Amino acid sequence: MHHFSYKDGVLHAEDVSLTRIAAEVGTPFYCYSTATLERHYKVLAQAFAGQDATICFAVKANSNQAVLATMARLGAGMDVVSEGELRRARAAGVPADKIIFAGVGKSPEEMAYALQEGIFSFNVESEPELVALSEVAANLGVTARVALRVNPDVDAKTHAKISTGKSENKFGIPYLKAVALYNEARELPGLAVQGIHMHIGSQITDLAPFRDAFRLMRDLTLELRREGHDIHHLDIGGGLGVPYRGSNDVPPHPDEYAALVKETLGDLDAKLYLEPGRMIVGNAGILVVRTLFAKEGAGKRFTIVDGAMNDLIRPTLYEAYHEVWPVQEARASEPPVLQDIVGPVCETGDYLAVERKLPPFEAGDVMAVMTAGAYGAVMSSTYNTRLLVPEVLVNGRDYAVVRPRPSYDDLIGLDRLPPWLA
Ligand code: LLP
């Protein structure tokens, strides 16, 4: 469910016309809906109402300060994977004790910064990382709370590049080596090992892999407790998918997911942590682009728009499918034409949609690339010296530019000439 819909023939974000924003901000731009963000958070929170669960929004999915502040006001914690994300979460008003620091490669400086901030817990992914964290914490004279990320060797049945829970993936500690590492961790100074973390992948549309992973998590919790470990928090990761193809792909409802968690982990008397990214912000955002030219190729049409792979890399990187909606509703009633929606970047892989039957867009037509709120703006770049795409947040009848388009001077001015060329 999202709050992008046609009103008087024009696509709106909540009560604001996208034609208006396109005229005032210029294209391309990302547009987020507050009502959609809030709805998704609340649906998930409601689903877990009977369980002791903290929702830590995965900042990597969308790290705009306005999005994070919206989440923070709802009471969300955050899952961060770098000092930069930790700083963003803190700047948006998230209390340190609701922040989890994940990721396979934390530097000693990042560990020290997070310890000084007093974050809730580190998700540690290897023995050398555990040793490094122990040293940093002991040197600072503090205790790092830790969950070990365990790789359950479960196939999440999602795109290979975003599947993380198979033994061949770089993530986590092999399930069969976990108990030995917990025992070792107990002997290290500066550490309080108190949790288990698993995250098996992203855009998961089937509950079965979650069930397999949660069962293994349950077995491991019981085994570790038998060994005398005080396991009191379980971080069950993120990964719940979103419908990129409207009603044609329906991921499990948060209620079904919560029921599965209750069934598999509910009697362990452990505090639960969730790390959802995409399901909160995915369809709360769109990328709005304008047609520059429509050109007839041999056998299909190319609609060349002003947004490109550097603005939204998902289609070319993961063969991801994003629906395309015309901003002018009337276009949608015209006979569709087979076409690619492509950008100005000099690469054949620069497309937003391939071989789609879409309205016959003409120069000037504005369109929305849907479900682009997660892993959209955060993965954008300035390739081809294109300016980072601005971001807009809508709230009812209001909107605000929450990241302005930089100037060319801003961008080119980041470079420095060495003395011998100055
Ligand atoms: N927790 C951990 C440890 C993660 O690695 C991730 C995502 C999440 C939580 C949040 O997962 P979500 O709920 O959003 O599925 N750029 C890719 C997705 C990469 C996901 C990376 N990890 C894409 O555009 O599909």
CSV table of C-alpha atoms in Angstrom, one decimal, residues 15-281:
chain,number,residue,atom,x,y,z
A,15,ASP,CA,-2.0,15.6,-1.9
A,16,VAL,CA,0.8,17.1,-3.9
A,17,SER,CA,0.9,17.0,-7.7
A,18,LEU,CA,4.1,15.6,-9.2
A,19,THR,CA,3.7,18.0,-12.1
A,20,ARG,CA,4.0,20.8,-9.5
A,21,ILE,CA,7.1,19.4,-7.9
A,22,ALA,CA,8.6,18.7,-11.3
A,23,ALA,CA,8.1,22.3,-12.3
A,24,GLU,CA,9.4,23.7,-9.1
A,25,VAL,CA,12.3,21.3,-8.4
A,26,GLY,CA,13.2,20.2,-11.9
A,27,THR,CA,13.7,16.6,-13.0
A,28,PRO,CA,15.0,14.0,-12.2
A,29,PHE,CA,14.1,13.8,-8.5
A,30,TYR,CA,13.3,11.3,-5.8
A,31,CYS,CA,10.0,11.8,-4.0
A,32,TYR,CA,9.1,10.1,-0.7
A,33,SER,CA,5.7,9.9,1.0
A,34,THR,CA,5.6,10.4,4.8
A,35,ALA,CA,2.2,8.7,5.1
A,36,THR,CA,3.6,5.6,3.3
A,37,LEU,CA,6.7,5.5,5.5
A,38,GLU,CA,4.6,5.8,8.6
A,39,ARG,CA,2.1,3.2,7.5
A,40,HIS,CA,4.8,0.6,6.9
A,41,TYR,CA,6.5,1.2,10.2
A,42,LYS,CA,3.2,1.0,12.0
A,43,VAL,CA,2.0,-2.1,10.2
A,44,LEU,CA,5.2,-3.9,11.2
A,45,ALA,CA,5.1,-2.6,14.7
A,46,GLN,CA,1.5,-3.6,15.1
A,47,ALA,CA,2.3,-7.1,13.8
A,48,PHE,CA,4.9,-7.5,16.5
A,49,ALA,CA,2.8,-5.8,19.2
A,50,GLY,CA,2.6,-8.9,21.4
A,51,GLN,CA,6.3,-9.6,21.2
A,52,ASP,CA,9.2,-7.7,22.8
A,53,ALA,CA,10.6,-6.4,19.5
A,54,THR,CA,12.6,-3.3,18.5
A,55,ILE,CA,12.5,-2.2,14.9
A,56,CYS,CA,15.9,-1.0,13.8
A,57,PHE,CA,15.5,0.6,10.3
A,58,ALA,CA,18.3,-0.4,8.0
A,59,VAL,CA,19.8,2.9,7.2
A,60,LYS,CA,21.5,1.6,4.1
A,61,ALA,CA,18.2,1.4,2.3
A,62,ASN,CA,17.6,5.2,2.6
A,63,SER,CA,19.8,7.4,4.7
A,64,ASN,CA,18.2,10.8,4.0
A,65,GLN,CA,18.0,12.8,7.3
A,66,ALA,CA,14.4,13.5,6.7
A,67,VAL,CA,13.5,9.8,6.3
A,68,LEU,CA,15.6,8.9,9.4
A,69,ALA,CA,14.0,11.6,11.4
A,70,THR,CA,10.5,10.4,10.4
A,71,MET,CA,11.5,6.9,11.5
A,72,ALA,CA,13.0,8.2,14.7
A,73,ARG,CA,9.9,10.1,15.7
A,74,LEU,CA,7.9,6.8,15.4
A,75,GLY,CA,10.3,5.3,17.9
A,76,ALA,CA,12.5,3.3,15.5
A,77,GLY,CA,16.0,2.3,16.3
A,78,MET,CA,18.5,1.9,13.5
A,79,ASP,CA,20.8,-0.7,11.9
A,80,VAL,CA,24.0,1.0,10.6
A,81,VAL,CA,27.0,-0.4,8.7
A,82,SER,CA,29.5,2.4,8.9
A,83,GLU,CA,30.5,5.4,11.0
A,84,GLY,CA,28.8,7.6,8.4
A,85,GLU,CA,25.5,5.8,8.9
A,86,LEU,CA,25.9,5.9,12.7
A,87,ARG,CA,26.5,9.7,12.5
A,88,ARG,CA,23.5,10.1,10.3
A,89,ALA,CA,21.3,8.1,12.7
A,90,ARG,CA,22.5,10.1,15.7
A,91,ALA,CA,22.1,13.4,13.8
A,92,ALA,CA,18.5,12.4,13.0
A,93,GLY,CA,17.8,12.0,16.8
A,94,VAL,CA,18.0,8.2,17.2
A,95,PRO,CA,19.2,7.3,20.8
A,96,ALA,CA,22.5,5.5,20.7
A,97,ASP,CA,21.0,2.6,22.8
A,98,LYS,CA,18.7,1.8,19.9
A,99,ILE,CA,21.5,1.4,17.3
A,100,ILE,CA,23.1,-1.8,16.1
A,101,PHE,CA,26.3,-1.7,14.1
A,102,ALA,CA,26.5,-4.5,11.5
A,103,GLY,CA,28.8,-5.2,8.6
A,104,VAL,CA,31.7,-7.5,7.8
A,105,GLY,CA,34.4,-4.8,7.9
A,106,LYS,CA,34.5,-2.3,10.7
A,107,SER,CA,37.7,-0.4,11.2
A,108,PRO,CA,39.2,0.1,14.7
A,109,GLU,CA,38.3,3.8,14.4
A,110,GLU,CA,34.7,3.0,13.6
A,111,MET,CA,34.6,0.6,16.6
A,112,ALA,CA,36.0,3.2,18.9
A,113,TYR,CA,33.6,5.8,17.7
A,114,ALA,CA,30.6,3.5,18.2
A,115,LEU,CA,31.7,2.5,21.6
A,116,GLN,CA,32.1,6.1,22.7
A,117,GLU,CA,28.6,6.8,21.4
A,118,GLY,CA,27.4,4.0,23.5
A,119,ILE,CA,25.5,2.0,20.9
A,120,PHE,CA,23.3,-1.0,21.9
A,121,SER,CA,25.3,-3.8,20.1
A,122,PHE,CA,27.8,-4.8,17.5
A,123,ASN,CA,26.9,-7.6,15.1
A,124,VAL,CA,30.3,-9.3,14.7
A,125,GLU,CA,31.0,-11.5,11.7
A,126,SER,CA,34.4,-13.2,12.2
A,127,GLU,CA,36.9,-14.3,14.8
A,128,PRO,CA,39.5,-11.6,13.8
A,129,GLU,CA,36.8,-8.9,14.1
A,130,LEU,CA,35.9,-10.2,17.6
A,131,VAL,CA,39.5,-10.0,18.6
A,132,ALA,CA,39.9,-6.5,17.2
A,133,LEU,CA,36.7,-5.3,18.9
A,134,SER,CA,37.9,-6.8,22.2
A,135,GLU,CA,41.2,-4.8,21.9
A,136,VAL,CA,39.5,-1.6,21.1
A,137,ALA,CA,37.0,-1.9,23.9
A,138,ALA,CA,39.6,-3.0,26.5
A,139,ASN,CA,41.8,-0.1,25.5
A,140,LEU,CA,39.0,2.3,26.1
A,141,GLY,CA,38.0,0.6,29.3
A,142,VAL,CA,34.5,-0.1,28.2
A,143,THR,CA,32.5,-3.2,27.4
A,144,ALA,CA,31.2,-3.9,23.9
A,145,ARG,CA,27.8,-5.6,23.7
A,146,VAL,CA,28.0,-8.2,20.9
A,147,ALA,CA,25.8,-10.5,18.9
A,148,LEU,CA,27.6,-12.9,16.6
A,149,ARG,CA,26.3,-13.1,13.1
A,150,VAL,CA,25.8,-16.7,12.2
A,151,ASN,CA,25.5,-17.9,8.6
A,152,PRO,CA,22.9,-20.6,8.6
A,153,ASP,CA,23.6,-21.8,5.0
A,154,VAL,CA,20.0,-21.2,4.0
A,155,ASP,CA,19.0,-20.2,0.4
A,156,ALA,CA,16.9,-17.1,0.6
A,157,LYS,CA,15.7,-17.7,-3.1
A,158,THR,CA,16.4,-14.1,-4.1
A,159,HIS,CA,18.8,-12.4,-6.5
A,160,ALA,CA,22.3,-13.9,-6.2
A,161,LYS,CA,23.8,-10.4,-5.4
A,162,ILE,CA,21.5,-9.9,-2.4
A,163,SER,CA,21.5,-13.4,-1.0
A,164,THR,CA,23.6,-13.4,2.2
A,165,GLY,CA,22.8,-16.6,4.1
A,166,LYS,CA,24.5,-19.2,2.0
A,167,SER,CA,27.8,-20.7,3.2
A,168,GLU,CA,29.6,-19.4,0.0
A,169,ASN,CA,28.6,-15.8,0.9
A,170,LYS,CA,31.1,-13.6,2.8
A,171,PHE,CA,28.7,-13.0,5.7
A,172,GLY,CA,28.7,-14.4,9.2
A,173,ILE,CA,30.3,-17.3,11.1
A,174,PRO,CA,29.7,-20.8,9.8
A,175,TYR,CA,26.8,-22.3,11.8
A,176,LEU,CA,28.9,-25.3,12.9
A,177,LYS,CA,31.7,-23.1,14.2
A,178,ALA,CA,29.4,-20.8,16.1
A,179,VAL,CA,29.5,-22.5,19.5
A,180,ALA,CA,33.3,-22.6,19.6
A,181,LEU,CA,33.5,-18.9,18.8
A,182,TYR,CA,31.0,-18.0,21.5
A,183,ASN,CA,33.1,-20.0,24.0
A,184,GLU,CA,36.2,-18.2,22.8
A,185,ALA,CA,34.5,-14.8,23.0
A,186,ARG,CA,33.6,-15.4,26.6
A,187,GLU,CA,37.3,-15.4,27.4
A,188,LEU,CA,38.1,-12.1,25.7
A,189,PRO,CA,38.2,-8.9,27.7
A,190,GLY,CA,35.9,-5.9,26.9
A,191,LEU,CA,33.1,-8.0,25.4
A,192,ALA,CA,29.7,-9.0,26.6
A,193,VAL,CA,28.4,-11.6,24.1
A,194,GLN,CA,24.7,-11.7,24.5
A,195,GLY,CA,23.0,-12.1,21.2
A,196,ILE,CA,22.7,-14.0,17.9
A,197,HIS,CA,22.2,-12.3,14.6
A,198,MET,CA,21.1,-13.7,11.3
A,199,HIS,CA,20.3,-12.0,8.0
A,200,ILE,CA,19.8,-14.3,5.0
A,201,GLY,CA,19.2,-11.8,2.2
A,202,SER,CA,17.0,-9.1,0.8
A,203,GLN,CA,13.8,-9.0,-1.3
A,204,ILE,CA,12.7,-12.3,0.1
A,205,THR,CA,9.2,-13.2,-1.0
A,206,ASP,CA,8.7,-16.6,0.6
A,207,LEU,CA,8.5,-17.4,4.3
A,208,ALA,CA,10.1,-20.8,4.0
A,209,PRO,CA,13.8,-19.6,4.1
A,210,PHE,CA,13.0,-17.5,7.1
A,211,ARG,CA,11.4,-20.5,8.8
A,212,ASP,CA,14.6,-22.6,8.2
A,213,ALA,CA,16.8,-19.8,9.5
A,214,PHE,CA,14.7,-19.1,12.6
A,215,ARG,CA,14.6,-22.8,13.5
A,216,LEU,CA,18.4,-22.9,13.4
A,217,MET,CA,18.5,-19.8,15.4
A,218,ARG,CA,16.3,-21.4,18.0
A,219,ASP,CA,18.4,-24.5,18.2
A,220,LEU,CA,21.6,-22.4,18.6
A,221,THR,CA,20.0,-20.3,21.3
A,222,LEU,CA,19.2,-23.4,23.3
A,223,GLU,CA,22.6,-25.0,22.7
A,224,LEU,CA,24.4,-21.8,23.7
A,225,ARG,CA,22.3,-21.4,26.9
A,226,ARG,CA,23.2,-25.0,27.8
A,227,GLU,CA,26.8,-24.0,27.5
A,228,GLY,CA,26.1,-21.2,30.0
A,229,HIS,CA,25.9,-18.3,27.6
A,230,ASP,CA,23.4,-15.6,28.6
A,231,ILE,CA,21.7,-15.1,25.2
A,232,HIS,CA,19.1,-12.5,25.7
A,233,HIS,CA,18.7,-10.9,22.3
A,234,LEU,CA,18.0,-12.3,18.9
A,235,ASP,CA,18.5,-10.0,15.8
A,236,ILE,CA,16.5,-11.6,13.1
A,237,GLY,CA,17.7,-9.3,10.3
A,238,GLY,CA,15.6,-7.7,7.6
A,239,GLY,CA,14.9,-9.0,4.1
A,240,LEU,CA,11.1,-9.0,3.8
A,241,GLY,CA,10.3,-8.2,0.1
A,242,VAL,CA,8.0,-5.6,-1.4
A,243,PRO,CA,5.7,-5.9,-4.5
A,244,TYR,CA,7.7,-4.5,-7.4
A,245,ARG,CA,5.1,-5.8,-9.9
A,246,GLY,CA,1.9,-4.6,-8.2
A,247,SER,CA,-0.5,-7.3,-7.5
A,248,ASN,CA,1.6,-9.8,-9.5
A,249,ASP,CA,4.1,-10.4,-6.7
A,250,VAL,CA,2.8,-10.4,-3.2
A,251,PRO,CA,5.3,-10.8,-0.5
A,252,PRO,CA,4.3,-12.3,2.9
A,253,HIS,CA,2.3,-9.8,5.0
A,254,PRO,CA,4.1,-8.6,8.2
A,255,ASP,CA,1.4,-10.4,10.2
A,256,GLU,CA,2.4,-13.8,8.7
A,257,TYR,CA,6.1,-13.0,9.3
A,258,ALA,CA,5.4,-12.0,12.9
A,259,ALA,CA,3.4,-15.1,13.4
A,260,LEU,CA,6.3,-17.2,12.1
A,261,VAL,CA,8.7,-15.4,14.5
A,262,LYS,CA,6.4,-16.1,17.4
A,263,GLU,CA,6.0,-19.7,16.4
A,264,THR,CA,9.7,-20.4,16.0
A,265,LEU,CA,11.3,-18.0,18.6
A,266,GLY,CA,8.5,-16.8,20.8
A,267,ASP,CA,9.0,-19.1,23.8
A,268,LEU,CA,12.7,-18.3,24.2
A,269,ASP,CA,12.2,-15.2,26.4
A,270,ALA,CA,14.6,-13.2,24.2
A,271,LYS,CA,14.3,-9.7,23.1
A,272,LEU,CA,13.9,-9.4,19.4
A,273,TYR,CA,15.6,-6.9,17.0
A,274,LEU,CA,14.4,-6.5,13.4
A,275,GLU,CA,16.4,-4.7,10.7
A,276,PRO,CA,13.9,-4.0,7.9
A,277,GLY,CA,14.9,-1.5,5.2
A,278,ARG,CA,13.1,-2.2,1.9
A,279,MET,CA,9.7,-3.1,3.4
A,280,ILE,CA,9.6,0.3,5.2
A,281,VAL,CA,10.9,2.6,2.5
